[in-house]
């Protein structure tokens, strides 16, 4: 069925600090008091400020109640659009996300409840924006501590425009078997225990959301459960009052009795007292006002809610309980006796045949979330990714088991971090120094090499940093910087097989393969690459053994006899020296060394190092504001 608009639900604007003023306010309210249900099984809501857990709880409640459509029509998350994946029973659904309240209301015109999970700083503004939407009928403000002036303005607007505000500082409300707001009634286990998946016969209203959960359980134990429950909120100025909802319950045929839980502070309960005295409530009311312990304290005590502070004798729990009792409500002698009072009232109505207890039904089983089921040990699930180099699940990330704080405090360098993330172990300091030297020496080789040229052209085309970097990196291969792995493979194979330089070079020639790591476009035998000399000098000083490097030098001597440009280049130097690092450090087994060379670790050094230079070229071109590059005609041979 369609939810009928709730006409003329008037909100209290201010608290009168005299009983006379409170009574007058109650009379004005009762004259135009609205009747009817707030929610139904077709009610849909817009949820403001995405919170996964309360939304999922609403959807799980929907499934439990046998709703055909989810109660959350859309989500409003400022600055975001798209969809959020959630579960409706076993089915995964996509709920639309809108960036503005206006857009959400236009997209979902049948959603008439606005569930506001904004912080107290922005709750008032977003609530007012929702109230101004013609499709919104009920606004629930969850935040506590909303500025009182803002709250009064929202209530004034709601009253003038025939709308309902629940809260602020509320957990919300629930119609059993139909609809619930956010976290109302807590977990699904509690919902089931409180029999909230089907309607009962009791209307319940409270200031406290936490105590609402407690009373739902109490009521379920001694009656057939609640029909509707509302927590009006604990702030000083709630959008609706206890008496508002009692009078509304009084006009709902399915509600046969009411339970009211008030608290010390304010005069709200006296409007209910007045309604009872005037005979406006025709159904039994069981009531209790919490806070009777306040008189044990010598000074005024502020309890949990902003409104839970006794400002005088009339605002004390004892005075309110006595007034309610005298007005005709069933008021026990203590909170402990409240359950018995509810039971006696319900049983009497059953005896008088005014209540036919609701027949119990078995709710459907809510599928358990995979994460919860795994945690409880109920299921096993395969993982999708394996990671052995880092772990971010603890208090701080770890690289190969080493906490980040240790890396910083013990002065680890870039080479040490590479050793942890690439080799999963800490290697000797001379090894990490060698890695760092390789990075420094290979960071850049001027603007004319192919990688830098590509990056410069891309940067001058107005592309971003990542695009410019990638175009340069994509040129790395057998002809540019990518020969380190191949040099290591071939030098290692030849040395391990005992080939002479002659046998190695001539054998490669017969196969039609250039010797990786040998040859340079600029450097010659009489003009060696300074980078190669620096690497060799460091290795001879610090490495326990340089057998692979010495073999590469012997190969270079042979190739120089053929051509003066067939020198050992930086790829060959790094490739051969890295073999010496792996073999001489004693940290790697032979199978591990073979795997490192085969996977392509060594080219990783060049990629990492050259990224520094390519990023530099990108920044350089953008800083210089260079225009789009066009290659000059005179540098192109046009031919048929």
Coordinates of C-alpha atoms in Angstrom, one line a residue:
X1 CA 0.0 0.0 0.0
X2 CA 1.0 3.6 -0.4
X3 CA 2.0 5.6 2.6
X4 CA -0.5 8.4 3.1
X5 CA 1.0 11.8 4.0
X6 CA 1.1 12.5 7.7
X7 CA -0.9 15.8 7.9
X8 CA -0.2 18.3 10.5
X9 CA 2.3 16.6 12.8
X10 CA 3.3 19.6 14.8
X11 CA 6.8 19.9 16.3
X12 CA 7.5 21.5 19.6
X13 CA 9.7 24.6 19.1
X14 CA 10.7 25.5 22.6
X15 CA 10.5 24.2 26.1
X16 CA 8.3 26.2 28.5
X17 CA 9.8 26.4 31.9
X18 CA 6.5 26.3 33.8
X19 CA 3.9 23.6 34.0
X20 CA 1.2 26.0 32.9
X21 CA 3.2 26.9 29.7
X22 CA 3.9 23.2 29.1
X23 CA 0.2 22.4 29.3
X24 CA -0.7 25.2 27.0
X25 CA 1.8 23.9 24.4
X26 CA 0.2 20.4 24.7
X27 CA -3.3 21.9 24.1
X28 CA -2.1 23.7 20.9
X29 CA -0.4 20.5 19.7
X30 CA -3.4 18.3 20.4
X31 CA -5.7 20.5 18.4
X32 CA -3.9 19.8 15.1
X33 CA -2.2 16.5 16.0
X34 CA -1.6 14.3 13.0
X35 CA -2.7 10.7 12.8
X36 CA -1.4 7.8 10.8
X37 CA 1.6 5.6 10.2
X38 CA 5.0 7.0 9.4
X39 CA 6.2 3.9 7.5
X40 CA 4.9 0.9 5.6
X41 CA 6.3 -2.1 3.7
X42 CA 6.6 0.1 0.6
X43 CA 8.5 3.0 2.3
X44 CA 11.8 3.9 0.6
X45 CA 14.5 6.2 1.9
X46 CA 17.3 8.3 0.7
X47 CA 20.5 7.8 2.8
X48 CA 22.7 10.8 3.2
X49 CA 26.5 10.4 3.8
X50 CA 27.4 6.9 2.8
X51 CA 27.8 4.4 5.7
X52 CA 28.1 0.8 4.6
X53 CA 27.0 -0.9 7.8
X54 CA 23.7 0.9 8.6
X55 CA 22.7 0.7 5.0
X56 CA 23.4 -3.0 4.9
X57 CA 21.5 -3.5 8.1
X58 CA 18.5 -1.8 6.5
X59 CA 18.7 -4.1 3.5
X60 CA 19.1 -7.2 5.7
X61 CA 16.0 -6.1 7.6
X62 CA 14.1 -5.7 4.3
X63 CA 15.0 -9.2 3.3
X64 CA 14.1 -10.6 6.8
X65 CA 10.6 -8.9 6.5
X66 CA 10.0 -10.3 3.0
X67 CA 10.1 -6.9 1.3
X68 CA 10.0 -7.1 -2.5
X69 CA 12.0 -3.9 -3.0
X70 CA 15.0 -2.5 -1.0
X71 CA 14.1 0.2 1.4
X72 CA 17.1 2.3 0.4
X73 CA 16.3 3.8 -3.0
X74 CA 19.5 5.9 -3.3
X75 CA 22.5 7.2 -1.5
X76 CA 23.6 10.9 -1.4
X77 CA 27.3 11.3 -1.0
X78 CA 28.4 14.9 -1.8
X79 CA 31.0 14.9 -4.5
X80 CA 30.4 11.3 -5.6
X81 CA 28.3 9.7 -8.2
X82 CA 27.9 6.2 -9.5
X83 CA 26.8 3.1 -7.6
X84 CA 27.5 1.2 -4.4
X85 CA 27.4 -2.5 -4.3
X86 CA 25.4 -4.0 -1.4
X87 CA 23.5 -7.2 -0.7
X88 CA 19.7 -7.7 -0.7
X89 CA 19.5 -11.2 0.7
X90 CA 21.7 -13.4 -1.5
X91 CA 21.5 -11.0 -4.4
X92 CA 24.2 -8.3 -4.9
X93 CA 22.6 -5.1 -6.0
X94 CA 23.9 -1.7 -7.1
X95 CA 22.3 1.3 -5.3
X96 CA 22.6 4.6 -7.2
X97 CA 24.9 7.3 -5.6
X98 CA 24.0 11.0 -6.1
X99 CA 26.1 14.0 -5.4
X100 CA 23.3 16.3 -4.4
X101 CA 20.0 16.0 -2.5
X102 CA 18.1 17.6 -5.3
X103 CA 19.4 15.0 -7.9
X104 CA 18.5 12.1 -5.6
X105 CA 15.0 13.4 -5.0
X106 CA 14.4 13.9 -8.7
X107 CA 15.7 10.4 -9.5
X108 CA 13.7 8.7 -6.7
X109 CA 10.4 10.6 -6.4
X110 CA 8.7 7.8 -4.4
X111 CA 11.4 7.9 -1.6
X112 CA 9.9 10.0 1.1
X113 CA 12.2 9.3 4.1
X114 CA 15.5 11.1 4.4
X115 CA 18.0 9.3 6.7
X116 CA 20.7 11.8 7.6
X117 CA 24.0 10.4 8.8
X118 CA 25.8 13.7 8.4
X119 CA 28.0 15.0 11.2
X120 CA 26.6 17.5 13.7
X121 CA 28.4 20.3 11.7
X122 CA 26.5 19.7 8.5
X123 CA 23.4 17.9 9.7
X124 CA 21.2 21.0 10.0
X125 CA 22.0 22.3 6.5
X126 CA 21.4 19.0 4.8
X127 CA 18.3 18.3 6.8
X128 CA 16.8 21.7 5.8
X129 CA 17.7 21.0 2.2
X130 CA 15.9 17.7 2.4
X131 CA 12.8 19.2 4.1
X132 CA 12.5 21.7 1.2
X133 CA 12.2 18.9 -1.3
X134 CA 8.5 18.2 -2.1
X135 CA 9.0 14.4 -2.1
X136 CA 10.5 14.2 1.4
X137 CA 8.0 13.6 4.2
X138 CA 10.1 12.3 7.1
X139 CA 13.7 13.4 8.1
X140 CA 15.7 11.4 10.6
X141 CA 18.7 13.3 12.0
X142 CA 21.1 10.8 13.6
X143 CA 23.8 13.2 14.8
X144 CA 23.9 14.6 18.3
X145 CA 25.1 18.0 19.2
X146 CA 23.4 19.8 16.4
X147 CA 23.3 23.5 17.2
X148 CA 20.0 24.2 19.0
X149 CA 19.1 27.3 16.8
X150 CA 19.5 25.2 13.7
X151 CA 17.4 22.5 15.2
X152 CA 14.6 25.0 16.0
X153 CA 14.7 26.3 12.4
X154 CA 14.4 22.8 11.0
X155 CA 11.4 22.0 13.3
X156 CA 9.7 25.3 12.5
X157 CA 10.0 24.6 8.8
X158 CA 8.8 21.0 9.2
X159 CA 5.8 22.1 11.2
X160 CA 4.8 24.8 8.7
X161 CA 5.1 22.3 5.8
X162 CA 3.4 19.3 7.3
X163 CA 6.6 17.2 7.6
X164 CA 8.2 15.1 10.4
X165 CA 11.6 15.4 12.0
X166 CA 12.9 12.5 14.1
X167 CA 15.9 13.4 16.2
X168 CA 18.5 14.9 16.4
X169 CA 20.6 12.5 18.5
X170 CA 18.4 9.6 17.5
X171 CA 19.0 6.0 16.4
X172 CA 15.8 6.4 14.3
X173 CA 12.7 4.3 14.3
X174 CA 11.2 1.0 13.1
X175 CA 7.9 -0.4 11.9
X176 CA 8.2 -4.1 12.6
X177 CA 8.0 -6.2 9.5
X178 CA 8.1 -3.2 7.2
X179 CA 10.9 -0.6 7.5
X180 CA 13.7 0.6 9.8
X181 CA 16.0 3.5 9.9
X182 CA 19.8 2.8 9.9
X183 CA 21.1 1.1 13.0
X184 CA 17.7 0.9 14.8
X185 CA 17.4 -2.3 16.8
X186 CA 21.1 -3.1 16.2
X187 CA 22.3 -6.4 14.7
X188 CA 20.2 -8.8 12.7
X189 CA 20.5 -11.3 15.6
X190 CA 18.9 -8.7 17.9
X191 CA 16.2 -8.0 15.4
X192 CA 15.3 -11.6 15.3
X193 CA 15.4 -12.0 19.1
X194 CA 13.1 -9.0 19.4
X195 CA 10.7 -10.4 16.8
X196 CA 10.9 -7.2 14.8
X197 CA 10.6 -9.1 11.5
X198 CA 6.8 -9.1 11.9
X199 CA 4.4 -6.7 13.5
X200 CA 3.2 -7.0 17.0
X201 CA 0.6 -5.1 19.0
X202 CA 2.7 -2.6 21.0
X203 CA 3.6 1.0 20.1
X204 CA 6.8 2.1 21.8
X205 CA 8.4 5.6 22.0
X206 CA 11.5 6.6 23.9
X207 CA 14.0 9.4 24.1
X208 CA 17.0 7.0 24.1
X209 CA 18.1 4.9 21.2
X210 CA 20.2 2.6 23.3
X211 CA 17.3 1.9 25.7
X212 CA 15.0 1.4 22.8
X213 CA 17.0 -1.7 21.9
X214 CA 16.7 -2.9 25.5
X215 CA 12.9 -2.3 25.6
X216 CA 12.4 -4.0 22.2
X217 CA 13.8 -7.1 23.8
X218 CA 11.8 -6.7 27.0
X219 CA 8.6 -6.2 25.1
X220 CA 9.2 -9.2 22.9
X221 CA 9.7 -11.4 25.9
X222 CA 6.3 -10.6 27.5
X223 CA 4.1 -9.6 24.6
X224 CA 3.7 -10.4 20.9
X225 CA 6.2 -7.6 20.1
X226 CA 6.1 -4.1 18.9
X227 CA 4.2 -2.7 16.0
X228 CA 6.2 0.5 15.7
X229 CA 9.0 2.0 17.8
X230 CA 10.5 5.5 17.7
X231 CA 13.4 7.0 19.5
X232 CA 12.7 10.8 19.4
X233 CA 16.3 11.7 20.4
X234 CA 18.1 12.9 23.4
X235 CA 18.9 16.5 22.5
X236 CA 17.1 19.4 24.3
X237 CA 14.9 20.2 21.3
X238 CA 13.7 17.0 19.6
X239 CA 11.8 17.2 16.3
X240 CA 8.8 15.3 17.7
X241 CA 7.7 14.5 21.3
X242 CA 6.7 11.5 23.2
X243 CA 3.1 12.6 23.2
X244 CA 3.1 13.2 19.5
X245 CA 3.8 9.5 18.9
X246 CA 1.5 8.2 21.7
X247 CA -1.4 10.2 20.1
X248 CA -0.4 8.8 16.7
X249 CA -0.3 5.2 18.1
X250 CA -3.7 5.8 19.6
X251 CA -5.1 6.2 16.1
X252 CA -3.4 3.2 14.6
X253 CA -5.8 0.2 14.9
X254 CA -3.0 -2.4 15.0
X255 CA -1.5 -0.8 18.1
X256 CA -3.4 -2.1 21.2
X257 CA -1.2 -0.7 23.9
X258 CA 1.7 1.8 24.3
X259 CA 5.0 1.7 26.2
X260 CA 6.7 5.0 26.9
X261 CA 10.3 5.5 28.3
X262 CA 11.1 9.0 29.3
X263 CA 14.0 10.5 31.2
X264 CA 14.6 13.3 33.7
X265 CA 15.1 16.8 32.4
X266 CA 12.7 19.0 30.4
X267 CA 8.9 19.0 30.6
X268 CA 8.1 16.8 27.6
X269 CA 6.4 14.1 29.6
X270 CA 3.8 16.6 31.0
X271 CA 2.3 17.0 27.5
X272 CA 1.5 13.3 27.7
X273 CA 0.1 13.7 31.2
X274 CA -2.2 16.4 29.9
X275 CA -3.3 14.2 27.0
X276 CA -4.1 11.4 29.4
X277 CA -6.1 13.6 31.7
X278 CA -8.1 15.0 28.8
X279 CA -9.0 11.5 27.7
X280 CA -7.3 11.7 24.3
X281 CA -5.5 8.4 24.8
X282 CA -7.9 5.4 24.7
X283 CA -5.4 2.6 25.0
X284 CA -3.4 1.4 28.0
X285 CA -0.1 3.3 28.4
X286 CA 2.8 1.7 30.4
X287 CA 5.4 4.4 31.2
X288 CA 8.6 4.9 33.1
X289 CA 10.8 7.9 33.5
X290 CA 14.5 7.0 34.0
X291 CA 16.8 9.0 36.2
X292 CA 15.4 8.4 39.7
X293 CA 18.9 8.0 41.0
X294 CA 19.6 11.7 40.3
X295 CA 18.4 12.8 43.7
X296 CA 21.1 10.7 45.4
X297 CA 23.6 13.4 44.2
X298 CA 24.0 16.6 46.0
X299 CA 24.4 18.7 42.9
X300 CA 22.7 18.7 39.5
X301 CA 23.8 15.8 37.4
X302 CA 24.1 15.8 33.5
X303 CA 23.3 12.3 32.2
X304 CA 24.1 11.0 28.8
X305 CA 21.8 13.1 26.7
X306 CA 21.9 16.9 26.4
X307 CA 18.3 17.0 27.6
X308 CA 18.8 14.5 30.5
X309 CA 19.5 17.1 33.2
X310 CA 17.1 17.9 35.9
X311 CA 16.4 21.6 36.2
X312 CA 14.2 21.4 39.3
X313 CA 11.7 19.2 41.1
X314 CA 9.2 19.2 38.3
X315 CA 11.8 17.9 35.9
X316 CA 12.9 15.1 38.1
X317 CA 12.1 11.5 37.3
X318 CA 10.1 11.0 40.5
X319 CA 7.8 14.0 39.7
X320 CA 7.2 12.9 36.2
X321 CA 6.5 9.3 37.2
X322 CA 4.0 10.4 39.8
X323 CA 2.3 12.8 37.4
X324 CA 1.9 10.0 34.8
X325 CA 0.6 7.6 37.4
X326 CA -2.0 10.1 38.6
X327 CA -3.0 10.7 35.0
X328 CA -3.9 7.1 34.4
X329 CA -0.7 5.6 33.0
X330 CA 0.6 2.3 34.4
X331 CA 3.8 3.3 36.2
X332 CA 5.8 0.6 38.0
X333 CA 7.7 1.3 41.2
X334 CA 11.1 0.9 39.5
X335 CA 12.7 0.1 36.2
X336 CA 13.1 -3.5 37.3
X337 CA 9.4 -3.8 37.6
X338 CA 8.7 -2.3 34.1
X339 CA 8.8 -5.7 32.4
X340 CA 6.1 -7.1 34.8
X341 CA 3.9 -4.1 34.3
X342 CA 4.1 -4.5 30.5
X343 CA 3.3 -8.2 30.8
X344 CA 0.3 -7.7 33.1
X345 CA -1.1 -5.0 30.8
X346 CA -0.7 -7.2 27.7
X347 CA -2.1 -10.3 29.4
X348 CA -5.1 -8.3 30.6
X349 CA -5.8 -7.2 27.0
X350 CA -5.6 -10.8 25.8
X351 CA -8.0 -11.9 28.5
X352 CA -10.4 -9.2 27.5
X353 CA -10.0 -10.4 23.9
X354 CA -8.8 -6.9 22.8
X355 CA -5.6 -8.5 21.6
X356 CA -5.3 -11.7 19.5
X357 CA -1.6 -12.5 19.9
X358 CA 0.3 -12.5 16.6
X359 CA 1.1 -16.0 15.3
X360 CA 4.9 -16.6 15.2
X361 CA 6.5 -17.0 11.8
X362 CA 9.9 -18.2 11.0
X363 CA 12.0 -15.5 9.3
X364 CA 14.3 -16.3 6.3
X365 CA 17.9 -17.0 6.9
X366 CA 20.1 -14.0 6.2
X367 CA 23.2 -15.1 4.3
X368 CA 26.3 -14.4 6.3
X369 CA 28.9 -12.1 4.9
X370 CA 32.0 -14.0 3.7
X371 CA 34.3 -11.9 5.8
X372 CA 32.3 -12.7 9.0
X373 CA 32.0 -16.4 8.1
X374 CA 35.7 -16.7 7.5
X375 CA 36.5 -14.9 10.8
X376 CA 34.2 -17.3 12.7
X377 CA 35.8 -20.3 11.0
X378 CA 32.6 -21.4 9.3
X379 CA 33.9 -21.3 5.7
X380 CA 37.1 -21.4 3.8
X381 CA 37.8 -19.2 0.8
X382 CA 40.7 -19.1 -1.6
X383 CA 42.7 -15.9 -1.9
X384 CA 43.1 -14.1 -5.2
X385 CA 46.6 -12.7 -4.7
X386 CA 49.8 -14.0 -3.1
X387 CA 52.3 -11.5 -1.7
X388 CA 55.6 -12.3 0.0
X389 CA 57.4 -9.0 0.0
X390 CA 55.3 -6.7 2.1
X391 CA 52.5 -6.7 4.6
X392 CA 50.2 -3.7 5.5
X393 CA 47.9 -5.5 7.9
X394 CA 49.5 -4.5 11.2
X395 CA 50.1 -1.2 12.9
X396 CA 52.7 -0.3 10.3
X397 CA 53.7 -1.6 6.9
X398 CA 56.5 -4.2 6.7
X399 CA 59.0 -4.8 3.9
X400 CA 60.1 -8.5 3.9
X401 CA 59.1 -8.6 7.6
X402 CA 61.0 -5.5 8.6
X403 CA 58.8 -2.8 10.1
X404 CA 58.8 0.6 8.5
X405 CA 60.0 2.3 11.7
X406 CA 63.0 0.0 11.8
X407 CA 63.9 0.9 8.2
X408 CA 63.8 4.6 9.1
X409 CA 65.4 4.4 12.5
X410 CA 68.3 2.2 11.4
X411 CA 69.1 4.4 8.4
X412 CA 68.3 1.9 5.6
X413 CA 69.0 3.4 2.2
X414 CA 67.3 2.9 -1.2
X415 CA 69.5 -0.1 -1.9
X416 CA 68.4 -1.7 1.3
X417 CA 64.8 -1.2 0.5
X418 CA 65.3 -2.7 -3.0
X419 CA 67.0 -5.7 -1.4
X420 CA 64.0 -6.3 0.9
X421 CA 61.4 -5.8 -1.8
X422 CA 63.2 -7.5 -4.7
X423 CA 65.3 -10.2 -3.0
X424 CA 63.3 -10.6 0.3
X425 CA 66.4 -10.3 2.4
X426 CA 68.9 -7.9 3.7
X427 CA 72.1 -8.1 1.8
X428 CA 75.6 -6.8 2.8
X429 CA 76.1 -3.0 2.7
X430 CA 78.6 -3.1 -0.2
X431 CA 75.9 -4.9 -2.3
X432 CA 73.3 -2.2 -1.5
X433 CA 75.9 0.5 -2.2
X434 CA 76.5 -1.1 -5.6
X435 CA 72.8 -1.0 -6.3
X436 CA 72.6 2.7 -5.4
X437 CA 75.7 3.5 -7.6
X438 CA 74.0 1.7 -10.5
X439 CA 70.9 3.8 -10.0
X440 CA 72.9 7.0 -9.9
X441 CA 75.0 6.2 -12.9
X442 CA 72.0 5.1 -15.0
X443 CA 69.5 7.8 -14.0
X444 CA 70.1 9.8 -17.2
X445 CA 72.2 9.9 -20.3
X446 CA 71.1 13.1 -21.9
X447 CA 68.2 14.3 -24.0
X448 CA 69.2 12.6 -27.2
X449 CA 68.8 8.9 -26.3
X450 CA 65.6 7.3 -27.5
X451 CA 63.9 7.1 -24.1
X452 CA 64.5 10.7 -23.1
X453 CA 63.5 11.9 -26.6
X454 CA 60.2 10.1 -26.5
X455 CA 59.5 11.6 -23.0
X456 CA 60.4 15.1 -24.2
X457 CA 58.1 14.9 -27.2
X458 CA 55.2 13.6 -25.1
X459 CA 55.7 16.2 -22.4
X460 CA 55.7 18.9 -25.1
X461 CA 52.4 17.5 -26.4
X462 CA 50.9 18.6 -23.1
X463 CA 50.5 15.1 -21.7
X464 CA 50.7 14.4 -18.0
X465 CA 53.7 13.1 -16.0
X466 CA 52.7 9.4 -16.1
X467 CA 52.1 9.4 -19.8
X468 CA 55.4 11.1 -20.5
X469 CA 57.3 8.7 -18.3
X470 CA 55.6 5.7 -19.8
X471 CA 56.5 6.7 -23.4
X472 CA 60.1 6.8 -22.4
X473 CA 60.1 3.6 -20.5
X474 CA 58.5 1.7 -23.4
X475 CA 61.6 2.2 -25.5
X476 CA 63.7 0.2 -23.1
X477 CA 64.5 -3.1 -24.7
X478 CA 67.3 -5.0 -26.4
X479 CA 68.6 -1.9 -28.2
X480 CA 68.2 0.6 -25.4
X481 CA 69.1 -0.1 -21.8
X482 CA 67.4 -3.5 -21.7
X483 CA 70.4 -5.6 -22.4
X484 CA 71.5 -6.1 -18.8
X485 CA 69.6 -9.3 -18.3
X486 CA 70.8 -10.7 -21.6
X487 CA 74.4 -9.7 -20.9
X488 CA 74.2 -11.5 -17.5
X489 CA 72.6 -14.6 -19.1
X490 CA 75.1 -15.0 -21.9
X491 CA 78.2 -14.1 -19.8
X492 CA 77.1 -16.5 -17.1
X493 CA 76.4 -19.3 -19.5
X494 CA 79.7 -18.9 -21.3
X495 CA 81.7 -18.6 -18.1
X496 CA 80.0 -21.6 -16.5
X497 CA 80.6 -23.7 -19.6
X498 CA 84.2 -22.7 -19.7
X499 CA 84.1 -21.1 -23.1
X500 CA 87.0 -18.9 -24.2
X501 CA 86.2 -15.4 -25.3
X502 CA 86.9 -16.5 -28.8
X503 CA 84.5 -19.5 -28.6
X504 CA 81.8 -17.3 -27.0
X505 CA 82.0 -14.4 -29.5
X506 CA 82.3 -16.6 -32.6
X507 CA 79.6 -18.9 -31.4
X508 CA 77.2 -15.9 -31.0
X509 CA 78.2 -14.7 -34.5
X510 CA 77.3 -18.0 -36.0
X511 CA 73.9 -17.8 -34.3
X512 CA 73.4 -14.3 -35.7
X513 CA 73.2 -12.8 -32.2
X514 CA 74.9 -9.6 -31.1
X515 CA 76.8 -10.0 -27.9
X516 CA 74.7 -8.2 -25.3
X517 CA 76.7 -5.7 -23.2
X518 CA 79.2 -5.1 -25.9
X519 CA 79.3 -2.1 -28.2
X520 CA 78.5 1.6 -28.0
X521 CA 77.5 4.3 -30.5
X522 CA 79.9 6.9 -29.1
X523 CA 82.5 5.3 -26.8
X524 CA 85.6 3.6 -28.2
X525 CA 88.5 1.6 -26.9
X526 CA 90.5 4.8 -26.4
X527 CA 87.5 6.6 -24.9
X528 CA 86.0 4.2 -22.4
X529 CA 82.6 4.8 -20.7
X530 CA 83.4 6.5 -17.4
X531 CA 80.4 4.7 -15.8
X532 CA 81.9 1.4 -16.6
X533 CA 85.2 2.3 -15.0
X534 CA 83.6 3.6 -11.8
X535 CA 81.6 0.3 -11.4
X536 CA 84.7 -1.8 -12.1
X537 CA 86.7 0.2 -9.6
X538 CA 84.1 -0.2 -6.9
X539 CA 83.7 -3.9 -7.5
X540 CA 87.5 -4.6 -7.4
X541 CA 87.7 -2.7 -4.1
X542 CA 84.6 -4.2 -2.3
X543 CA 83.5 -7.5 -3.9
X544 CA 85.0 -10.8 -2.7
X545 CA 85.2 -12.1 -6.3
X546 CA 84.8 -10.5 -9.7
X547 CA 85.2 -13.5 -11.9
X548 CA 82.3 -12.7 -14.2
X549 CA 83.4 -9.1 -14.6
X550 CA 87.0 -10.3 -15.5
X551 CA 85.5 -12.7 -18.0
X552 CA 83.5 -9.8 -19.6
X553 CA 86.7 -7.8 -19.8
X554 CA 88.4 -10.6 -21.6
X555 CA 85.5 -10.7 -24.0
X556 CA 85.9 -7.0 -24.5
X557 CA 89.6 -7.4 -25.3
X558 CA 88.7 -9.9 -28.1
X559 CA 85.9 -7.7 -29.6
X560 CA 88.1 -4.6 -29.6
X561 CA 90.5 -6.5 -31.8
X562 CA 87.6 -6.6 -34.4
X563 CA 86.3 -3.0 -34.0
X564 CA 87.2 0.0 -31.8
X565 CA 83.6 0.6 -30.8
X566 CA 82.9 -2.9 -29.4
X567 CA 83.7 -1.9 -25.9
X568 CA 82.0 -3.2 -22.7
X569 CA 79.1 -0.9 -22.2
X570 CA 77.2 -0.1 -19.0
X571 CA 74.7 -2.9 -19.6
X572 CA 77.5 -5.4 -19.8
X573 CA 79.3 -4.0 -16.8
X574 CA 76.2 -4.1 -14.6
X575 CA 75.1 -7.5 -15.9
X576 CA 78.5 -9.1 -15.2
X577 CA 79.0 -7.4 -11.9
X578 CA 75.6 -8.3 -10.6
X579 CA 76.5 -11.9 -11.2
X580 CA 79.5 -11.4 -9.0
X581 CA 77.4 -9.7 -6.4
X582 CA 74.9 -12.6 -6.3
X583 CA 77.6 -15.3 -6.4
X584 CA 80.1 -13.7 -4.1
X585 CA 77.8 -12.4 -1.3
X586 CA 77.0 -15.9 -0.2
X587 CA 73.3 -14.9 0.2
X588 CA 71.9 -16.7 -2.9
X589 CA 71.9 -20.3 -4.0
X590 CA 72.7 -21.2 -7.6
X591 CA 69.0 -21.9 -8.4
X592 CA 68.1 -18.5 -6.9
X593 CA 70.7 -16.8 -9.1
X594 CA 69.4 -18.5 -12.2
X595 CA 65.9 -17.5 -11.3
X596 CA 66.9 -13.8 -10.7
X597 CA 68.6 -13.6 -14.1
X598 CA 65.7 -15.4 -15.9
X599 CA 62.9 -13.3 -14.4
X600 CA 64.5 -10.0 -15.4
X601 CA 65.6 -8.5 -12.1
X602 CA 68.6 -6.7 -13.6
X603 CA 66.7 -4.8 -16.2
X604 CA 64.6 -3.6 -13.3
X605 CA 67.7 -1.6 -12.1
X606 CA 67.8 0.3 -15.4
X607 CA 64.1 0.9 -15.5
X608 CA 64.1 2.2 -11.9
X609 CA 67.2 4.4 -12.5
X610 CA 66.1 5.8 -15.9
X611 CA 62.7 6.7 -14.5
X612 CA 64.4 9.4 -12.4
X613 CA 65.9 11.0 -15.5
X614 CA 62.7 10.7 -17.6
X615 CA 60.7 12.4 -14.8
X616 CA 63.4 15.1 -14.8
X617 CA 63.0 15.6 -18.5
X618 CA 59.2 15.9 -18.2
X619 CA 59.5 18.5 -15.5
X620 CA 62.2 20.3 -17.5
X621 CA 60.0 20.7 -20.6
X622 CA 57.0 21.8 -18.6
X623 CA 59.1 24.3 -16.6
X624 CA 60.5 25.7 -19.8
X625 CA 56.9 25.8 -21.3
X626 CA 58.2 24.2 -24.5
X627 CA 55.7 24.1 -27.4
X628 CA 54.5 21.0 -29.4
X629 CA 57.5 19.3 -31.0
X630 CA 57.6 18.9 -34.8
X631 CA 60.6 17.1 -36.4
X632 CA 62.3 19.3 -38.9
X633 CA 62.0 18.4 -42.6
X634 CA 65.7 18.8 -43.2
X635 CA 66.3 15.9 -40.8
X636 CA 64.2 13.5 -42.8
X637 CA 65.3 11.6 -46.0
X638 CA 62.2 11.7 -48.2
X639 CA 62.7 8.9 -50.8
X640 CA 60.6 6.7 -53.1

